Amino acid sequence: CDKWLPFDKYGADHRGWYEDTRSPNGYQLCYTAHGNKDQFNQMVDACLVTLEDAIRTYPQIENITLTQLDAPTCCECETCSAVVRKDGSISATIIRFINALDNKFREKHPDSKLNILFFAYQASLAAPSTPVEEDPTLKCNEHVFPIIAPINANYTRSFYDEVNEQYANNFTSWSKYCSRFCAWIYECNYKHYMYPYNSYQSMVDTYKFLKQYNTAIMYNEGQRYNTAIPCFGRFKDYIDSKLNVNVNVRFSDLKRTYFDNYYGDAGVYMEQLYNEMTSWTEYVEQTYMSDPGYLYEDIDASEEYWPKPMMEHYLDLCDKAYEAIAPLRIKDVAKYNVFYEHINIESMFPRYVLCDLYAYLYDVQTIRDLRLTFKKDCQELGIQEYCEVHTFYPVGEQGWMSEKFTEWGIN
């Protein structure tokens, strides 16, 4: 929303377009303009200008988003609070505003098929509770629908699982207020990128669940700046790509095809690594975690979670995988290099654990060599972050892998 109505541009003359108190990432919009109808109409008109500028610049676009900032609050002015008390959710204010914008846009562009999307996220995640039969203004226009993003769901379990019942019910509720929606789901631990997040198999049933509610667009958010994703991140990419075409594929078939082809003759060892890693990760979550599957859980917190002999065993499996593809160094060096990289990506997780949690068990030169080799591979593979940058730490201190290297004394 700060790209549509930047506070620096409009805030001085239109303070009522924004919440009273600044959110962590800026000012959220007040979608009622604090109850001032003239300001509400001017706000819609200003958004229409932004919308028309966008379609002139990008005439090929089919969808455009007007979303709230990534913050846990929405406007809490008296007008918005009254709407929440009456209609059950702040999302009611957003629906009415986006519908008003869409109505004005259709008056000028009656043949346009452009869709306008908005976030149902954090404070606005819940659908309204007032039935559309009682208040038709809560029904999204034909070309208006929400991006439903349940960030607190457990993605190691599907939406059919009872642990996610409230989030499954949320999709059911929204289906009464719109003919379709976009689902924004998640596939990693944002506090610990280098550790496993066991959502591989659950993705299949989650996609099936969302398909039945006429989901128009699926987005499964992973890591932002890491080109290579340890802990079989590319397997998740493969699953995503297949499920976006057909939600009825079987996980066992996806797994078989992936490991047989992505690692060549090394597939048997990499599949063993995957099986052992995911089984152990589930054990760790169910045994030690107070909120297993939470996207920000401290899954790296203890050596008890990730025993050193286990990490060394994972690396032994990688070594066997390298041996299995060794003949390709003579027969087909290009293919060898591809498979080598695929295996090397999966060595990064156990190597990171050894370099970070177990450094004190090595002599100075050995740990330095291990860390320097790890750093070199990070740079070649494009691994730039070890957590979502600056979300959990003061700006300028931690999050980038380069800052971890400084902590290790190798930068």
Short mmCIF file of C-alpha atoms in Angstrom, two decimals:
data_model
loop_
_atom_site.label_atom_id
_atom_site.label_comp_id
_atom_site.label_asym_id
_atom_site.label_seq_id
_atom_site.Cartn_x
_atom_site.Cartn_y
_atom_site.Cartn_z
CA CYS A 1 0.00 0.00 0.00
CA ASP A 2 2.97 2.35 0.47
CA LYS A 3 3.52 2.15 -3.30
CA TRP A 4 -0.09 3.19 -4.01
CA LEU A 5 -0.45 5.97 -1.46
CA PRO A 6 3.00 6.80 -0.07
CA PHE A 7 2.74 8.62 3.23
CA ASP A 8 5.52 11.04 2.28
CA LYS A 9 3.44 12.17 -0.70
CA TYR A 10 -0.07 12.28 0.76
CA GLY A 11 0.29 12.18 4.54
CA ALA A 12 0.46 15.92 5.17
CA ASP A 13 -2.79 16.73 3.34
CA HIS A 14 -4.61 13.44 3.87
CA ARG A 15 -3.71 12.21 7.33
CA GLY A 16 -7.04 10.40 7.52
CA TRP A 17 -5.96 7.95 4.83
CA TYR A 18 -3.63 6.29 7.31
CA GLU A 19 -3.78 4.62 10.70
CA ASP A 20 -3.19 6.79 13.76
CA THR A 21 -0.07 4.98 14.94
CA ARG A 22 2.75 3.97 12.65
CA SER A 23 3.22 0.21 12.21
CA PRO A 24 6.75 -1.29 12.38
CA ASN A 25 7.15 -1.05 8.60
CA GLY A 26 5.25 2.21 7.97
CA TYR A 27 1.69 3.48 8.04
CA GLN A 28 -1.08 1.05 7.22
CA LEU A 29 -3.96 2.51 5.22
CA CYS A 30 -7.25 3.33 6.91
CA TYR A 31 -9.71 1.87 4.43
CA THR A 32 -12.56 3.95 5.87
CA ALA A 33 -10.60 7.24 5.82
CA HIS A 34 -11.62 7.56 9.49
CA GLY A 35 -15.26 7.74 8.44
CA ASN A 36 -14.88 10.83 6.23
CA LYS A 37 -16.78 10.12 2.99
CA ASP A 38 -15.11 12.92 1.01
CA GLN A 39 -11.65 11.72 2.05
CA PHE A 40 -12.67 8.15 1.27
CA ASN A 41 -13.66 9.12 -2.27
CA GLN A 42 -10.45 11.11 -2.75
CA MET A 43 -8.48 8.13 -1.50
CA VAL A 44 -10.19 5.86 -4.03
CA ASP A 45 -9.51 8.40 -6.80
CA ALA A 46 -5.82 8.55 -5.88
CA CYS A 47 -5.60 4.76 -6.02
CA LEU A 48 -7.33 4.82 -9.41
CA VAL A 49 -4.59 7.11 -10.74
CA THR A 50 -1.95 4.65 -9.52
CA LEU A 51 -3.88 1.74 -11.04
CA GLU A 52 -4.20 3.39 -14.44
CA ASP A 53 -0.52 4.36 -14.42
CA ALA A 54 0.32 0.70 -13.79
CA ILE A 55 -1.73 -0.66 -16.67
CA ARG A 56 -0.28 1.93 -19.03
CA THR A 57 3.22 0.88 -18.03
CA TYR A 58 2.42 -2.84 -17.97
CA PRO A 59 -0.54 -3.38 -20.33
CA GLN A 60 -0.05 -7.16 -20.25
CA ILE A 61 -0.75 -7.60 -16.52
CA GLU A 62 -3.75 -9.69 -15.50
CA ASN A 63 -3.57 -9.18 -11.71
CA ILE A 64 -2.55 -6.28 -9.51
CA THR A 65 -2.30 -6.20 -5.72
CA LEU A 66 -3.17 -3.51 -3.23
CA THR A 67 -1.96 -5.08 -0.01
CA GLN A 68 -1.31 -4.02 3.54
CA LEU A 69 2.20 -3.65 4.90
CA ASP A 70 3.90 -6.68 6.44
CA ALA A 71 2.92 -5.79 10.00
CA PRO A 72 0.66 -7.47 12.58
CA THR A 73 -1.75 -4.54 12.92
CA CYS A 74 -4.35 -2.72 10.84
CA CYS A 75 -6.04 0.62 11.48
CA GLU A 76 -7.75 0.82 14.87
CA CYS A 77 -9.50 4.20 14.56
CA GLU A 78 -13.02 4.45 15.97
CA THR A 79 -14.65 3.99 12.55
CA CYS A 80 -12.60 0.88 11.74
CA SER A 81 -13.12 -0.49 15.25
CA ALA A 82 -16.87 -0.04 14.87
CA VAL A 83 -16.75 -2.02 11.62
CA VAL A 84 -14.85 -4.80 13.37
CA ARG A 85 -17.44 -4.92 16.13
CA LYS A 86 -20.28 -5.05 13.59
CA ASP A 87 -18.83 -7.21 10.83
CA GLY A 88 -16.35 -9.33 12.74
CA SER A 89 -13.11 -8.44 10.95
CA ILE A 90 -11.13 -5.46 9.67
CA SER A 91 -11.22 -7.23 6.30
CA ALA A 92 -14.73 -5.82 5.87
CA THR A 93 -13.25 -2.33 5.46
CA ILE A 94 -10.78 -3.60 2.88
CA ILE A 95 -13.44 -5.39 0.81
CA ARG A 96 -15.59 -2.27 0.61
CA PHE A 97 -12.65 -0.07 -0.34
CA ILE A 98 -11.32 -2.38 -3.05
CA ASN A 99 -14.84 -2.84 -4.42
CA ALA A 100 -15.20 0.94 -4.61
CA LEU A 101 -11.91 1.18 -6.48
CA ASP A 102 -12.94 -1.63 -8.80
CA ASN A 103 -16.31 0.06 -9.50
CA LYS A 104 -14.61 3.28 -10.58
CA PHE A 105 -12.10 1.37 -12.66
CA ARG A 106 -14.86 -0.58 -14.46
CA GLU A 107 -16.71 2.66 -15.27
CA LYS A 108 -13.68 3.79 -17.30
CA HIS A 109 -12.52 0.36 -18.47
CA PRO A 110 -15.66 -1.78 -18.81
CA ASP A 111 -13.99 -4.46 -20.94
CA SER A 112 -10.92 -4.93 -18.74
CA LYS A 113 -10.34 -8.37 -17.22
CA LEU A 114 -7.83 -7.04 -14.70
CA ASN A 115 -8.16 -8.52 -11.20
CA ILE A 116 -7.47 -6.49 -8.07
CA LEU A 117 -6.13 -8.55 -5.15
CA PHE A 118 -5.79 -7.64 -1.48
CA PHE A 119 -4.22 -9.35 1.52
CA ALA A 120 -6.08 -11.36 4.11
CA TYR A 121 -3.10 -11.53 6.43
CA GLN A 122 -2.21 -11.08 10.08
CA ALA A 123 -4.92 -8.82 11.59
CA SER A 124 -7.02 -9.02 8.41
CA LEU A 125 -6.77 -12.81 7.98
CA ALA A 126 -10.33 -13.53 9.09
CA ALA A 127 -13.25 -13.10 6.73
CA PRO A 128 -16.17 -10.95 7.90
CA SER A 129 -18.89 -12.62 9.94
CA THR A 130 -21.88 -10.62 8.71
CA PRO A 131 -23.57 -12.74 6.01
CA VAL A 132 -23.58 -11.23 2.51
CA GLU A 133 -27.33 -11.81 2.46
CA GLU A 134 -27.59 -9.19 5.20
CA ASP A 135 -24.97 -6.86 3.72
CA PRO A 136 -24.19 -7.30 -0.01
CA THR A 137 -21.36 -4.71 0.23
CA LEU A 138 -19.25 -7.46 1.80
CA LYS A 139 -19.33 -9.60 -1.35
CA CYS A 140 -16.17 -9.16 -3.41
CA ASN A 141 -16.74 -7.94 -6.96
CA GLU A 142 -16.17 -10.38 -9.79
CA HIS A 143 -12.60 -9.17 -10.35
CA VAL A 144 -11.75 -8.62 -6.68
CA PHE A 145 -10.44 -11.37 -4.43
CA PRO A 146 -8.17 -11.85 -1.41
CA ILE A 147 -4.69 -13.29 -1.04
CA ILE A 148 -5.20 -15.47 2.02
CA ALA A 149 -1.92 -15.87 3.92
CA PRO A 150 -2.19 -17.86 7.19
CA ILE A 151 1.35 -17.27 8.42
CA ASN A 152 0.76 -19.00 11.77
CA ALA A 153 -0.42 -22.30 10.31
CA ASN A 154 1.65 -25.47 10.70
CA TYR A 155 2.90 -26.33 7.21
CA THR A 156 4.49 -29.60 8.30
CA ARG A 157 0.86 -30.76 8.41
CA SER A 158 -1.78 -30.29 5.71
CA PHE A 159 -4.93 -28.21 6.07
CA TYR A 160 -6.85 -31.46 6.52
CA ASP A 161 -5.01 -32.03 9.79
CA GLU A 162 -6.80 -31.01 12.99
CA VAL A 163 -3.84 -28.87 14.03
CA ASN A 164 -4.74 -26.53 11.14
CA GLU A 165 -8.50 -26.66 11.64
CA GLN A 166 -8.89 -22.94 12.32
CA TYR A 167 -6.98 -22.05 9.14
CA ALA A 168 -8.95 -24.55 7.07
CA ASN A 169 -12.14 -22.99 8.44
CA ASN A 170 -10.80 -19.59 7.45
CA PHE A 171 -10.65 -20.61 3.79
CA THR A 172 -14.17 -21.99 4.12
CA SER A 173 -15.38 -18.69 5.54
CA TRP A 174 -13.74 -16.61 2.83
CA SER A 175 -15.39 -18.71 0.12
CA LYS A 176 -18.71 -17.12 1.17
CA TYR A 177 -17.42 -13.63 0.37
CA CYS A 178 -15.56 -14.19 -2.89
CA SER A 179 -15.84 -16.50 -5.87
CA ARG A 180 -12.12 -17.33 -5.80
CA PHE A 181 -8.94 -16.39 -3.99
CA CYS A 182 -5.18 -16.63 -4.00
CA ALA A 183 -3.50 -18.81 -1.38
CA TRP A 184 -0.17 -17.61 0.01
CA ILE A 185 1.40 -20.43 2.00
CA TYR A 186 4.89 -21.09 3.38
CA GLU A 187 7.56 -23.76 3.08
CA CYS A 188 10.53 -22.96 5.35
CA ASN A 189 11.64 -21.88 8.81
CA TYR A 190 12.35 -18.15 8.44
CA LYS A 191 14.52 -18.03 11.52
CA HIS A 192 16.79 -20.88 10.40
CA TYR A 193 17.20 -21.24 6.64
CA MET A 194 20.00 -23.78 6.93
CA TYR A 195 17.89 -26.30 8.89
CA PRO A 196 15.13 -28.63 7.61
CA TYR A 197 11.49 -27.63 7.52
CA ASN A 198 9.56 -30.84 6.98
CA SER A 199 6.71 -29.69 4.72
CA TYR A 200 7.49 -31.88 1.70
CA GLN A 201 4.71 -34.46 1.89
CA SER A 202 2.11 -32.21 3.54
CA MET A 203 2.24 -29.92 0.50
CA VAL A 204 0.39 -32.50 -1.60
CA ASP A 205 -2.72 -32.59 0.60
CA THR A 206 -2.60 -28.83 1.22
CA TYR A 207 -2.77 -28.18 -2.52
CA LYS A 208 -5.67 -30.61 -2.84
CA PHE A 209 -7.49 -28.81 -0.03
CA LEU A 210 -7.00 -25.40 -1.65
CA LYS A 211 -8.02 -26.63 -5.08
CA GLN A 212 -11.50 -27.55 -3.83
CA TYR A 213 -12.13 -23.90 -2.92
CA ASN A 214 -11.40 -22.66 -6.43
CA THR A 215 -8.01 -21.20 -5.63
CA ALA A 216 -7.06 -19.08 -8.63
CA ILE A 217 -3.38 -18.55 -7.77
CA MET A 218 -1.02 -20.55 -5.53
CA TYR A 219 2.12 -19.04 -4.03
CA ASN A 220 4.30 -21.12 -1.73
CA GLU A 221 6.83 -18.75 -0.17
CA GLY A 222 10.32 -20.04 0.44
CA GLN A 223 13.64 -18.27 0.83
CA ARG A 224 14.30 -14.95 -0.85
CA TYR A 225 17.96 -14.53 -1.72
CA ASN A 226 19.38 -18.06 -1.63
CA THR A 227 19.78 -19.46 -5.12
CA ALA A 228 20.44 -22.92 -3.71
CA ILE A 229 18.27 -24.10 -0.81
CA PRO A 230 19.81 -26.75 1.48
CA CYS A 231 17.67 -29.50 3.01
CA PHE A 232 16.19 -30.51 -0.36
CA GLY A 233 14.72 -27.14 -1.21
CA ARG A 234 14.78 -27.99 -4.90
CA PHE A 235 12.66 -31.04 -4.16
CA LYS A 236 10.04 -28.63 -2.80
CA ASP A 237 10.35 -26.58 -5.99
CA TYR A 238 9.73 -29.75 -8.00
CA ILE A 239 6.70 -30.68 -5.89
CA ASP A 240 5.32 -27.13 -6.28
CA SER A 241 5.71 -27.20 -10.04
CA LYS A 242 3.90 -30.52 -10.37
CA LEU A 243 1.07 -29.65 -7.97
CA ASN A 244 0.36 -26.40 -9.78
CA VAL A 245 -0.49 -28.52 -12.81
CA ASN A 246 -2.18 -31.49 -11.13
CA VAL A 247 -3.04 -31.74 -7.43
CA ASN A 248 -3.89 -35.44 -7.76
CA VAL A 249 -0.33 -36.67 -8.21
CA ARG A 250 0.94 -39.03 -5.51
CA PHE A 251 3.82 -37.97 -3.30
CA SER A 252 5.47 -41.39 -3.67
CA ASP A 253 5.55 -40.93 -7.46
CA LEU A 254 6.99 -37.42 -7.17
CA LYS A 255 9.66 -38.65 -4.79
CA ARG A 256 10.63 -41.63 -6.95
CA THR A 257 10.91 -39.56 -10.13
CA TYR A 258 12.86 -36.77 -8.43
CA PHE A 259 15.52 -38.88 -6.76
CA ASP A 260 15.95 -41.17 -9.77
CA ASN A 261 16.60 -38.23 -12.08
CA TYR A 262 17.98 -35.31 -10.10
CA TYR A 263 20.95 -37.22 -8.69
CA GLY A 264 21.53 -39.92 -11.29
CA ASP A 265 23.29 -42.97 -9.87
CA ALA A 266 23.66 -41.13 -6.55
CA GLY A 267 19.89 -41.07 -6.05
CA VAL A 268 19.78 -44.04 -3.68
CA TYR A 269 22.13 -42.33 -1.21
CA MET A 270 20.46 -38.94 -1.46
CA GLU A 271 17.07 -40.53 -0.90
CA GLN A 272 18.45 -42.25 2.17
CA LEU A 273 19.73 -38.89 3.41
CA TYR A 274 16.33 -37.32 2.77
CA ASN A 275 14.47 -40.14 4.57
CA GLU A 276 16.71 -40.05 7.62
CA MET A 277 16.79 -36.25 7.80
CA THR A 278 13.01 -35.84 7.59
CA SER A 279 12.33 -38.66 10.07
CA TRP A 280 14.75 -37.16 12.58
CA THR A 281 13.38 -33.65 12.04
CA GLU A 282 9.87 -34.85 12.85
CA TYR A 283 11.19 -36.54 15.98
CA VAL A 284 12.95 -33.34 17.08
CA GLU A 285 9.84 -31.24 16.52
CA GLN A 286 7.48 -33.60 18.29
CA THR A 287 9.88 -34.27 21.18
CA TYR A 288 11.38 -30.86 21.89
CA MET A 289 9.25 -28.15 20.29
CA SER A 290 6.41 -26.43 22.14
CA ASP A 291 4.90 -25.36 18.81
CA PRO A 292 6.13 -27.91 16.23
CA GLY A 293 5.88 -26.73 12.65
CA TYR A 294 5.88 -23.03 13.59
CA LEU A 295 7.65 -20.99 10.90
CA TYR A 296 9.92 -19.29 13.43
CA GLU A 297 10.72 -22.06 15.90
CA ASP A 298 14.26 -22.33 17.28
CA ILE A 299 15.06 -25.64 15.69
CA ASP A 300 18.84 -25.00 15.90
CA ALA A 301 18.83 -24.38 19.64
CA SER A 302 20.67 -27.45 20.95
CA GLU A 303 23.34 -29.98 20.08
CA GLU A 304 20.84 -32.53 21.38
CA TYR A 305 18.70 -31.78 18.35
CA TRP A 306 21.51 -32.38 15.84
CA PRO A 307 24.11 -34.83 17.20
CA LYS A 308 27.57 -34.55 15.69
CA PRO A 309 27.77 -38.26 14.71
CA MET A 310 24.50 -37.88 12.81
CA MET A 311 25.84 -34.89 10.86
CA GLU A 312 28.98 -36.86 10.03
CA HIS A 313 26.81 -39.76 8.88
CA TYR A 314 24.90 -37.43 6.55
CA LEU A 315 28.23 -36.33 5.08
CA ASP A 316 29.24 -39.98 4.66
CA LEU A 317 26.11 -40.48 2.56
CA CYS A 318 27.10 -37.47 0.45
CA ASP A 319 30.56 -39.00 -0.02
CA LYS A 320 28.97 -42.26 -1.21
CA ALA A 321 26.85 -40.20 -3.59
CA TYR A 322 29.97 -38.53 -5.00
CA GLU A 323 31.54 -41.98 -5.49
CA ALA A 324 28.44 -43.19 -7.35
CA ILE A 325 28.73 -40.45 -9.97
CA ALA A 326 32.54 -40.62 -10.23
CA PRO A 327 32.54 -42.55 -13.56
CA LEU A 328 30.88 -39.54 -15.20
CA ARG A 329 34.06 -37.52 -14.71
CA ILE A 330 35.40 -39.47 -17.69
CA LYS A 331 32.20 -40.32 -19.60
CA ASP A 332 30.31 -37.00 -19.32
CA VAL A 333 32.01 -34.27 -17.30
CA ALA A 334 29.17 -31.77 -17.85
CA LYS A 335 26.62 -34.17 -16.35
CA TYR A 336 29.06 -34.98 -13.54
CA ASN A 337 29.32 -31.31 -12.63
CA VAL A 338 25.52 -30.98 -12.52
CA PHE A 339 25.09 -33.99 -10.22
CA TYR A 340 28.04 -32.88 -8.11
CA GLU A 341 26.40 -29.53 -7.45
CA HIS A 342 23.11 -31.18 -6.57
CA ILE A 343 24.85 -33.35 -3.97
CA ASN A 344 26.98 -30.50 -2.67
CA ILE A 345 23.88 -28.42 -1.91
CA GLU A 346 22.67 -31.16 0.45
CA SER A 347 26.04 -31.32 2.20
CA MET A 348 25.65 -27.70 3.28
CA PHE A 349 23.20 -28.40 6.13
CA PRO A 350 25.37 -30.88 8.08
CA ARG A 351 28.50 -28.86 7.32
CA TYR A 352 26.83 -25.72 8.66
CA VAL A 353 25.89 -27.53 11.87
CA LEU A 354 29.47 -28.73 12.35
CA CYS A 355 30.90 -25.28 11.62
CA ASP A 356 28.44 -23.47 13.85
CA LEU A 357 27.47 -25.74 16.76
CA TYR A 358 30.57 -27.91 17.06
CA ALA A 359 33.43 -25.51 16.31
CA TYR A 360 34.79 -25.91 19.85
CA LEU A 361 35.55 -29.59 19.20
CA TYR A 362 38.05 -28.82 16.43
CA ASP A 363 41.53 -27.35 16.62
CA VAL A 364 41.92 -23.81 15.32
CA GLN A 365 43.29 -24.68 11.89
CA THR A 366 40.81 -27.50 11.20
CA ILE A 367 37.71 -25.42 11.97
CA ARG A 368 39.11 -22.53 9.95
CA ASP A 369 39.62 -24.80 6.95
CA LEU A 370 36.12 -26.26 7.31
CA ARG A 371 34.60 -22.80 7.48
CA LEU A 372 36.60 -21.43 4.57
CA THR A 373 35.55 -24.35 2.35
CA PHE A 374 31.95 -23.87 3.45
CA LYS A 375 32.18 -20.15 2.65
CA LYS A 376 33.59 -20.88 -0.81
CA ASP A 377 30.71 -23.24 -1.58
CA CYS A 378 28.16 -20.73 -0.28
CA GLN A 379 29.51 -18.14 -2.69
CA GLU A 380 29.54 -20.57 -5.63
CA LEU A 381 26.05 -21.93 -4.89
CA GLY A 382 24.48 -18.55 -4.13
CA ILE A 383 23.65 -19.10 -0.45
CA GLN A 384 23.49 -15.55 0.91
CA GLU A 385 21.28 -15.77 4.02
CA TYR A 386 21.08 -18.05 7.04
CA CYS A 387 17.79 -16.49 8.19
CA GLU A 388 15.28 -13.95 6.93
CA VAL A 389 17.56 -10.92 6.90
CA HIS A 390 17.05 -8.40 9.70
CA THR A 391 13.70 -9.82 10.79
CA PHE A 392 15.06 -11.18 14.06
CA TYR A 393 18.15 -9.06 14.65
CA PRO A 394 19.01 -5.34 14.73
CA VAL A 395 19.54 -3.87 11.28
CA GLY A 396 23.12 -4.24 10.13
CA GLU A 397 24.09 -7.05 12.51
CA GLN A 398 22.93 -10.52 11.47
CA GLY A 399 21.03 -12.42 8.83
CA TRP A 400 23.36 -12.28 5.84
CA MET A 401 25.73 -15.21 5.54
CA SER A 402 28.59 -12.72 5.21
CA GLU A 403 27.83 -11.61 8.76
CA LYS A 404 27.99 -15.22 9.93
CA PHE A 405 31.42 -15.45 8.30
CA THR A 406 32.48 -12.36 10.27
CA GLU A 407 31.24 -14.04 13.45
CA TRP A 408 33.32 -17.08 12.51
CA GLY A 409 36.39 -14.91 11.89
CA ILE A 410 36.76 -15.74 8.20
CA ASN A 411 35.41 -12.61 6.51
#
